[in-house]
């Protein structure tokens, strides 16, 4: 592999060919990790309830987990910008190996919840991961690159639930899930090993900067600089927080609504989820190319506006076919927003601050998502099961209004 590398102002400038270097490493390691995670992710709720939990404690655990992730993101952003991206990514990759092993031996929902919350500390590396991806893709191909990376990383997840389901069907829920956890741990270790062996640093921090890491003056200086940032960047981050809130409101309750109100079986819902995982493989990369070619803002607006009414249509579904069509419409309309947003945010953010800005963005998303999960569960349980899906539509349209009225794409993209 051939790359042109130069160092300027603490930056390691790298222009790898598309899907070489760090992007290839991240794609392969993420694909392996997501494949293993797919064995268990679909069935976590059932396993948690089988251990003695209930939907209310499940929602509470998910909210606290997101809040812990949010707390860890801001120091993670400073670590990424002051110490570099690679080291924290390697450490948390190996940290994540332990938890599937521990899940395989727990016998009580309280311990499972505690482990899940502790596992959320690994989110400290998320800003470094986002910054590493943005650093490693040329600006003119950023959305296409991010979309391609997301497709390669998530495609193996589609097969994961089928394997996990086979294990549970043959060994029972508890033993089958625990066996799936062991396979997930093996996949996580392989993923971490790839990151450790092949990932290259994209930012060379200044030695003087390390001594100022997370002290009060550095934090105040960053906050002062943040106030001077373009209004487009601030509005962009708020719009994504609204989208995260909207997804939190309904995310945990699709399957409950499908089972209780529409009357679907778990197998029918499994087929829907499988197709939802599979469909983006064909659509996300062309969408990323279209976004790079014709404008990220336009794609984001169309995505949010067309996705907004889909949840209302979901509440009107009364059969497997109707629910399947609406669930796939949610994917077809919604998958283009995230890569375009991530690319536009990178376009607006200087490389030396990308980790911290990403941290702020993810903090907002985590807290918004946690609030959404809590409000969605409350509305679903105490008011009307359809109400969270209406709230999703309102939040998405508010995000679209912000994009239309405030956000502008930069004339000169940050590298």
Short mmCIF file of C-alpha atoms in Angstrom, two decimals:
data_model
loop_
_atom_site.label_atom_id
_atom_site.label_comp_id
_atom_site.label_asym_id
_atom_site.label_seq_id
_atom_site.Cartn_x
_atom_site.Cartn_y
_atom_site.Cartn_z
CA UNK A 1 0.00 0.00 0.00
CA UNK A 2 1.31 3.44 -0.93
CA UNK A 3 0.47 6.59 0.96
CA UNK A 4 1.63 10.17 0.95
CA UNK A 5 2.29 11.32 4.50
CA UNK A 6 3.34 14.70 5.82
CA UNK A 7 3.47 16.19 9.30
CA UNK A 8 2.33 19.75 9.91
CA UNK A 9 1.31 21.46 13.13
CA UNK A 10 1.04 18.17 14.95
CA UNK A 11 -1.08 16.54 12.24
CA UNK A 12 -0.15 13.38 10.45
CA UNK A 13 -1.60 14.00 7.01
CA UNK A 14 -2.44 10.81 5.20
CA UNK A 15 -4.09 10.28 1.84
CA UNK A 16 -4.60 6.55 1.46
CA UNK A 17 -6.34 5.12 -1.53
CA UNK A 18 -9.99 4.48 -0.83
CA UNK A 19 -10.58 1.55 1.52
CA UNK A 20 -6.93 1.05 2.27
CA UNK A 21 -4.99 1.74 5.44
CA UNK A 22 -6.95 2.70 8.53
CA UNK A 23 -10.32 2.54 6.80
CA UNK A 24 -9.72 -1.07 5.79
CA UNK A 25 -8.52 -1.93 9.33
CA UNK A 26 -11.56 -0.29 10.95
CA UNK A 27 -13.92 -1.91 8.44
CA UNK A 28 -12.59 -5.43 9.00
CA UNK A 29 -12.33 -5.16 12.79
CA UNK A 30 -15.81 -3.60 13.06
CA UNK A 31 -17.30 -6.26 10.80
CA UNK A 32 -15.88 -9.04 12.95
CA UNK A 33 -17.02 -7.36 16.18
CA UNK A 34 -20.52 -6.62 14.86
CA UNK A 35 -20.88 -10.19 13.57
CA UNK A 36 -20.15 -11.54 17.04
CA UNK A 37 -22.34 -8.92 18.68
CA UNK A 38 -25.20 -9.88 16.36
CA UNK A 39 -25.33 -13.30 18.03
CA UNK A 40 -26.63 -11.69 21.22
CA UNK A 41 -27.97 -8.19 20.53
CA UNK A 42 -31.39 -9.26 19.24
CA UNK A 43 -32.04 -11.45 22.28
CA UNK A 44 -30.66 -9.30 25.12
CA UNK A 45 -34.14 -8.18 26.18
CA UNK A 46 -35.44 -11.74 26.40
CA UNK A 47 -32.37 -12.92 28.31
CA UNK A 48 -32.63 -9.98 30.73
CA UNK A 49 -36.29 -10.74 31.46
CA UNK A 50 -35.54 -14.46 31.79
CA UNK A 51 -33.00 -13.57 34.51
CA UNK A 52 -35.81 -11.90 36.49
CA UNK A 53 -35.98 -8.41 35.03
CA UNK A 54 -38.97 -6.73 33.40
CA UNK A 55 -39.54 -4.14 30.64
CA UNK A 56 -39.41 -1.24 33.11
CA UNK A 57 -36.03 -2.27 34.57
CA UNK A 58 -34.80 -3.00 31.05
CA UNK A 59 -35.62 0.55 30.00
CA UNK A 60 -34.02 1.94 33.14
CA UNK A 61 -30.84 -0.04 32.48
CA UNK A 62 -30.71 1.20 28.88
CA UNK A 63 -31.18 4.83 29.97
CA UNK A 64 -28.46 4.65 32.63
CA UNK A 65 -26.12 2.95 30.15
CA UNK A 66 -26.60 5.79 27.68
CA UNK A 67 -26.03 8.39 30.40
CA UNK A 68 -22.78 6.70 31.44
CA UNK A 69 -21.70 6.70 27.81
CA UNK A 70 -22.48 10.41 27.64
CA UNK A 71 -20.37 11.14 30.71
CA UNK A 72 -17.41 9.28 29.21
CA UNK A 73 -17.53 10.98 25.82
CA UNK A 74 -16.22 14.41 26.79
CA UNK A 75 -12.99 13.14 28.40
CA UNK A 76 -12.76 10.76 25.46
CA UNK A 77 -12.73 13.71 23.10
CA UNK A 78 -9.90 15.38 25.02
CA UNK A 79 -7.94 12.12 25.07
CA UNK A 80 -8.36 11.79 21.29
CA UNK A 81 -7.11 15.32 20.64
CA UNK A 82 -4.37 15.47 23.28
CA UNK A 83 -2.98 11.92 23.19
CA UNK A 84 -4.00 10.73 19.74
CA UNK A 85 -6.65 8.34 18.50
CA UNK A 86 -5.02 4.91 18.30
CA UNK A 87 -4.03 4.21 21.91
CA UNK A 88 -7.49 4.70 23.42
CA UNK A 89 -9.11 2.70 20.59
CA UNK A 90 -6.80 -0.27 21.23
CA UNK A 91 -7.32 -0.21 25.00
CA UNK A 92 -11.12 -0.12 24.82
CA UNK A 93 -11.16 -2.79 22.11
CA UNK A 94 -9.54 -5.24 24.53
CA UNK A 95 -11.67 -3.90 27.40
CA UNK A 96 -14.78 -4.91 25.46
CA UNK A 97 -13.68 -8.53 25.22
CA UNK A 98 -14.35 -9.23 28.90
CA UNK A 99 -18.05 -8.41 29.04
CA UNK A 100 -19.48 -11.13 26.78
CA UNK A 101 -17.51 -13.59 28.91
CA UNK A 102 -19.03 -12.14 32.08
CA UNK A 103 -22.55 -12.11 30.59
CA UNK A 104 -22.15 -15.84 29.98
CA UNK A 105 -21.89 -16.56 33.72
CA UNK A 106 -24.36 -14.12 35.33
CA UNK A 107 -27.45 -15.55 37.00
CA UNK A 108 -29.27 -12.36 38.08
CA UNK A 109 -30.66 -9.39 36.14
CA UNK A 110 -29.14 -6.91 38.62
CA UNK A 111 -25.63 -8.16 37.94
CA UNK A 112 -26.34 -8.15 34.21
CA UNK A 113 -27.47 -4.51 34.45
CA UNK A 114 -24.40 -3.57 36.48
CA UNK A 115 -22.09 -5.17 33.94
CA UNK A 116 -23.84 -3.39 31.08
CA UNK A 117 -23.37 -0.05 32.81
CA UNK A 118 -19.68 -0.77 33.46
CA UNK A 119 -19.26 -1.84 29.83
CA UNK A 120 -20.55 1.58 28.79
CA UNK A 121 -17.28 3.09 30.07
CA UNK A 122 -15.76 1.81 26.83
CA UNK A 123 -17.56 4.64 25.03
CA UNK A 124 -14.58 6.81 26.00
CA UNK A 125 -13.02 5.77 22.68
CA UNK A 126 -15.99 6.71 20.48
CA UNK A 127 -14.75 10.25 19.71
CA UNK A 128 -11.36 8.86 18.74
CA UNK A 129 -13.02 6.35 16.40
CA UNK A 130 -15.11 9.01 14.66
CA UNK A 131 -12.09 11.32 14.41
CA UNK A 132 -9.91 8.52 13.04
CA UNK A 133 -12.43 7.81 10.28
CA UNK A 134 -12.80 11.49 9.38
CA UNK A 135 -9.00 11.94 9.39
CA UNK A 136 -8.49 9.00 7.06
CA UNK A 137 -10.95 9.90 4.28
CA UNK A 138 -10.39 12.76 1.79
CA UNK A 139 -13.08 15.48 2.19
CA UNK A 140 -14.37 15.06 -1.36
CA UNK A 141 -15.17 11.38 -0.69
CA UNK A 142 -16.11 11.64 2.96
CA UNK A 143 -19.80 10.71 2.82
CA UNK A 144 -19.22 7.86 0.37
CA UNK A 145 -16.36 6.59 2.52
CA UNK A 146 -18.33 6.74 5.75
CA UNK A 147 -21.35 5.07 4.13
CA UNK A 148 -19.14 2.31 2.68
CA UNK A 149 -17.50 1.77 6.05
CA UNK A 150 -20.87 1.52 7.77
CA UNK A 151 -22.11 -1.01 5.21
CA UNK A 152 -19.03 -3.24 5.50
CA UNK A 153 -19.08 -2.95 9.30
CA UNK A 154 -22.76 -3.73 9.73
CA UNK A 155 -23.45 -6.25 6.96
CA UNK A 156 -22.33 -9.28 9.03
CA UNK A 157 -24.86 -8.30 11.72
CA UNK A 158 -27.64 -9.60 9.45
CA UNK A 159 -26.41 -13.17 9.86
CA UNK A 160 -25.73 -12.79 13.60
CA UNK A 161 -29.36 -12.99 14.81
CA UNK A 162 -29.95 -16.11 12.70
CA UNK A 163 -26.99 -17.89 14.30
CA UNK A 164 -27.94 -16.65 17.76
CA UNK A 165 -31.52 -17.77 17.19
CA UNK A 166 -30.32 -21.21 16.09
CA UNK A 167 -28.23 -21.54 19.26
CA UNK A 168 -31.18 -20.51 21.46
CA UNK A 169 -33.55 -22.84 19.63
CA UNK A 170 -31.23 -25.81 20.11
CA UNK A 171 -29.93 -25.09 23.61
CA UNK A 172 -32.70 -23.05 25.23
CA UNK A 173 -32.78 -19.32 25.94
CA UNK A 174 -30.35 -19.21 28.86
CA UNK A 175 -27.76 -21.75 27.66
CA UNK A 176 -28.07 -20.70 24.02
CA UNK A 177 -27.54 -17.03 24.86
CA UNK A 178 -24.54 -17.87 27.04
CA UNK A 179 -23.00 -19.93 24.27
CA UNK A 180 -23.59 -17.02 21.87
CA UNK A 181 -21.77 -14.77 24.36
CA UNK A 182 -18.69 -16.98 24.16
CA UNK A 183 -18.65 -16.70 20.38
CA UNK A 184 -19.17 -12.94 20.68
CA UNK A 185 -16.17 -12.70 23.03
CA UNK A 186 -13.99 -14.59 20.54
CA UNK A 187 -15.05 -12.23 17.77
CA UNK A 188 -14.35 -9.21 19.98
CA UNK A 189 -10.84 -10.49 20.72
CA UNK A 190 -10.11 -11.01 17.02
CA UNK A 191 -11.38 -7.50 16.29
CA UNK A 192 -9.21 -5.97 19.03
CA UNK A 193 -6.15 -7.86 17.79
CA UNK A 194 -6.59 -6.44 14.28
CA UNK A 195 -6.83 -2.90 15.66
CA UNK A 196 -3.73 -3.43 17.80
CA UNK A 197 -1.63 -4.84 14.96
CA UNK A 198 -2.60 -2.66 12.01
CA UNK A 199 -4.21 0.65 13.03
CA UNK A 200 -2.01 3.73 12.47
CA UNK A 201 -2.16 7.03 14.33
CA UNK A 202 -3.52 10.05 12.41
CA UNK A 203 -2.72 12.78 14.94
CA UNK A 204 0.63 13.48 16.55
CA UNK A 205 -0.13 15.51 19.71
CA UNK A 206 2.23 18.19 20.94
CA UNK A 207 4.09 17.21 24.15
CA UNK A 208 3.11 20.52 25.77
CA UNK A 209 -0.54 19.80 25.09
CA UNK A 210 -0.45 16.57 27.11
CA UNK A 211 0.54 18.44 30.26
CA UNK A 212 -2.55 20.65 29.87
CA UNK A 213 -4.89 17.72 29.36
CA UNK A 214 -8.29 18.34 30.94
CA UNK A 215 -7.06 21.13 33.25
CA UNK A 216 -9.43 24.02 33.89
CA UNK A 217 -7.72 26.48 31.57
CA UNK A 218 -7.77 24.00 28.67
CA UNK A 219 -11.46 23.30 29.24
CA UNK A 220 -12.35 27.00 29.48
CA UNK A 221 -10.31 27.76 26.37
CA UNK A 222 -12.16 25.03 24.50
CA UNK A 223 -15.56 26.29 25.62
CA UNK A 224 -14.64 29.83 24.60
CA UNK A 225 -13.57 28.61 21.18
CA UNK A 226 -16.77 26.58 20.91
CA UNK A 227 -18.84 29.76 21.24
CA UNK A 228 -17.09 31.17 18.19
CA UNK A 229 -17.83 28.12 16.05
CA UNK A 230 -20.12 28.46 13.03
CA UNK A 231 -23.82 28.49 13.81
CA UNK A 232 -24.20 25.77 11.18
CA UNK A 233 -22.12 23.35 13.25
CA UNK A 234 -24.11 24.06 16.41
CA UNK A 235 -27.45 23.68 14.62
CA UNK A 236 -26.21 20.49 12.96
CA UNK A 237 -25.39 18.94 16.33
CA UNK A 238 -28.75 19.96 17.79
CA UNK A 239 -30.58 18.46 14.81
CA UNK A 240 -28.86 15.12 15.37
CA UNK A 241 -29.70 15.26 19.08
CA UNK A 242 -33.36 15.58 18.06
CA UNK A 243 -33.00 12.57 15.76
CA UNK A 244 -31.35 10.61 18.60
CA UNK A 245 -34.25 11.60 20.89
CA UNK A 246 -36.76 10.45 18.27
CA UNK A 247 -35.07 7.08 17.86
CA UNK A 248 -34.84 6.65 21.62
CA UNK A 249 -38.57 7.30 22.00
CA UNK A 250 -39.49 4.33 19.79
CA UNK A 251 -36.40 2.09 19.54
CA UNK A 252 -37.14 -0.32 22.38
CA UNK A 253 -40.88 -0.41 21.73
CA UNK A 254 -41.18 -1.45 18.08
CA UNK A 255 -41.11 -5.13 19.00
CA UNK A 256 -43.50 -4.65 21.92
CA UNK A 257 -46.01 -2.79 19.72
CA UNK A 258 -45.59 -5.36 16.95
CA UNK A 259 -46.33 -8.22 19.34
CA UNK A 260 -49.06 -6.70 21.50
CA UNK A 261 -50.96 -4.49 19.05
CA UNK A 262 -50.22 -5.73 15.52
CA UNK A 263 -50.09 -9.35 16.67
CA UNK A 264 -46.84 -10.45 15.04
CA UNK A 265 -44.95 -13.52 16.19
CA UNK A 266 -41.31 -13.26 17.27
CA UNK A 267 -40.29 -15.18 14.15
CA UNK A 268 -42.11 -12.67 11.92
CA UNK A 269 -40.39 -9.80 13.71
CA UNK A 270 -37.06 -11.59 13.31
CA UNK A 271 -37.60 -11.71 9.55
CA UNK A 272 -38.32 -7.97 9.54
CA UNK A 273 -35.16 -7.18 11.50
CA UNK A 274 -33.07 -9.42 9.24
CA UNK A 275 -34.28 -7.54 6.15
CA UNK A 276 -33.75 -4.21 7.89
CA UNK A 277 -30.10 -5.15 8.45
CA UNK A 278 -29.70 -6.42 4.88
CA UNK A 279 -31.32 -3.57 2.94
CA UNK A 280 -28.74 -0.84 3.75
CA UNK A 281 -26.05 -2.94 2.09
CA UNK A 282 -27.56 -2.07 -1.29
CA UNK A 283 -28.62 1.52 -0.65
CA UNK A 284 -26.18 3.23 1.70
CA UNK A 285 -23.15 3.56 -0.59
CA UNK A 286 -25.12 4.98 -3.56
CA UNK A 287 -26.70 7.38 -1.10
CA UNK A 288 -23.27 8.45 0.13
CA UNK A 289 -22.09 9.03 -3.44
CA UNK A 290 -25.22 11.08 -4.16
CA UNK A 291 -24.61 13.12 -1.01
CA UNK A 292 -21.00 13.91 -1.99
CA UNK A 293 -22.11 14.82 -5.49
CA UNK A 294 -25.23 16.90 -4.88
CA UNK A 295 -24.93 18.12 -1.28
CA UNK A 296 -25.04 16.63 2.19
CA UNK A 297 -27.61 19.07 3.52
CA UNK A 298 -30.11 18.26 0.77
CA UNK A 299 -29.81 14.52 1.39
CA UNK A 300 -30.22 14.98 5.15
CA UNK A 301 -33.36 17.08 4.75
CA UNK A 302 -34.98 14.63 2.34
CA UNK A 303 -34.05 11.72 4.61
CA UNK A 304 -35.53 13.24 7.77
CA UNK A 305 -38.71 14.56 6.12
CA UNK A 306 -39.53 11.28 4.39
CA UNK A 307 -38.69 9.17 7.44
CA UNK A 308 -40.80 11.23 9.86
CA UNK A 309 -44.29 9.87 8.93
CA UNK A 310 -43.20 6.22 8.74
CA UNK A 311 -43.75 5.58 12.44
CA UNK A 312 -47.34 6.82 12.19
CA UNK A 313 -47.84 4.37 9.33
CA UNK A 314 -46.36 1.68 11.59
CA UNK A 315 -49.10 2.29 14.17
CA UNK A 316 -51.69 1.80 11.42
CA UNK A 317 -50.26 -1.59 10.39
CA UNK A 318 -52.42 -4.60 11.14
CA UNK A 319 -50.60 -7.46 9.40
CA UNK A 320 -47.12 -8.86 8.83
CA UNK A 321 -46.99 -7.53 5.25
CA UNK A 322 -48.04 -4.02 6.27
CA UNK A 323 -45.55 -3.93 9.15
CA UNK A 324 -42.78 -5.27 6.89
CA UNK A 325 -43.41 -2.61 4.23
CA UNK A 326 -43.38 0.21 6.78
CA UNK A 327 -40.31 -1.16 8.58
CA UNK A 328 -38.40 -1.27 5.30
CA UNK A 329 -39.60 2.24 4.43
CA UNK A 330 -38.06 3.39 7.72
CA UNK A 331 -34.73 2.01 6.54
CA UNK A 332 -34.99 3.26 2.94
CA UNK A 333 -35.75 6.81 4.07
CA UNK A 334 -33.64 7.00 7.23
CA UNK A 335 -30.28 5.42 6.41
CA UNK A 336 -28.90 8.39 4.47
CA UNK A 337 -29.02 10.87 7.32
CA UNK A 338 -26.24 9.58 9.59
CA UNK A 339 -23.35 9.29 7.07
CA UNK A 340 -24.21 12.66 5.52
CA UNK A 341 -24.37 14.25 8.97
CA UNK A 342 -21.07 12.73 10.07
CA UNK A 343 -19.38 13.89 6.87
CA UNK A 344 -20.80 17.43 7.06
CA UNK A 345 -19.79 17.71 10.71
CA UNK A 346 -16.25 16.68 9.73
CA UNK A 347 -16.30 19.28 6.94
CA UNK A 348 -17.10 21.96 9.54
CA UNK A 349 -14.64 20.82 12.24
CA UNK A 350 -10.85 21.44 12.28
CA UNK A 351 -8.84 18.23 12.58
CA UNK A 352 -7.14 19.28 15.83
CA UNK A 353 -10.54 19.69 17.54
CA UNK A 354 -12.38 16.85 15.86
CA UNK A 355 -12.20 14.51 18.85
CA UNK A 356 -13.62 17.07 21.30
CA UNK A 357 -16.36 18.25 18.95
CA UNK A 358 -17.30 14.65 18.26
CA UNK A 359 -17.42 14.07 22.02
CA UNK A 360 -19.82 16.99 22.52
CA UNK A 361 -21.95 15.69 19.67
CA UNK A 362 -22.11 12.20 21.15
CA UNK A 363 -22.78 13.54 24.66
CA UNK A 364 -25.81 15.35 23.29
CA UNK A 365 -26.93 12.24 21.45
CA UNK A 366 -26.51 10.02 24.51
CA UNK A 367 -28.49 12.29 26.82
CA UNK A 368 -31.15 12.89 24.18
CA UNK A 369 -31.45 9.16 23.53
CA UNK A 370 -31.69 8.37 27.25
CA UNK A 371 -34.42 10.99 27.68
CA UNK A 372 -36.23 9.58 24.66
CA UNK A 373 -36.15 6.03 26.03
CA UNK A 374 -37.59 7.17 29.35
CA UNK A 375 -40.34 9.34 27.82
CA UNK A 376 -41.19 6.69 25.24
CA UNK A 377 -41.57 4.01 27.89
CA UNK A 378 -43.70 6.26 30.07
CA UNK A 379 -46.02 7.19 27.21
CA UNK A 380 -46.23 3.61 25.98
CA UNK A 381 -47.06 2.19 29.40
CA UNK A 382 -49.28 4.87 30.93
CA UNK A 383 -50.86 6.93 28.13
CA UNK A 384 -51.14 5.25 24.73
CA UNK A 385 -48.85 2.74 22.99
CA UNK A 386 -49.08 4.74 19.74
CA UNK A 387 -48.07 8.07 21.28
CA UNK A 388 -44.27 7.52 21.20
CA UNK A 389 -44.51 6.94 17.45
CA UNK A 390 -46.31 10.26 16.99
CA UNK A 391 -43.65 12.00 19.08
CA UNK A 392 -40.98 10.52 16.79
CA UNK A 393 -42.59 12.28 13.84
CA UNK A 394 -42.70 15.63 15.65
CA UNK A 395 -39.04 15.43 16.70
CA UNK A 396 -37.88 14.48 13.19
CA UNK A 397 -39.76 17.36 11.59
CA UNK A 398 -38.25 19.78 14.13
CA UNK A 399 -34.79 18.51 13.16
CA UNK A 400 -35.63 19.06 9.49
CA UNK A 401 -36.70 22.64 10.24
CA UNK A 402 -33.33 23.34 11.87
CA UNK A 403 -31.48 21.94 8.87
CA UNK A 404 -33.51 23.97 6.40
CA UNK A 405 -33.35 27.28 8.23
CA UNK A 406 -29.87 27.39 9.78
CA UNK A 407 -27.38 24.80 8.50
CA UNK A 408 -25.17 25.72 5.54
CA UNK A 409 -22.46 23.66 3.89
CA UNK A 410 -18.97 25.21 4.04
CA UNK A 411 -17.31 26.57 0.94
CA UNK A 412 -13.97 25.20 2.16
CA UNK A 413 -14.08 21.77 3.79
CA UNK A 414 -11.81 20.94 6.74
CA UNK A 415 -9.34 18.15 5.94
#
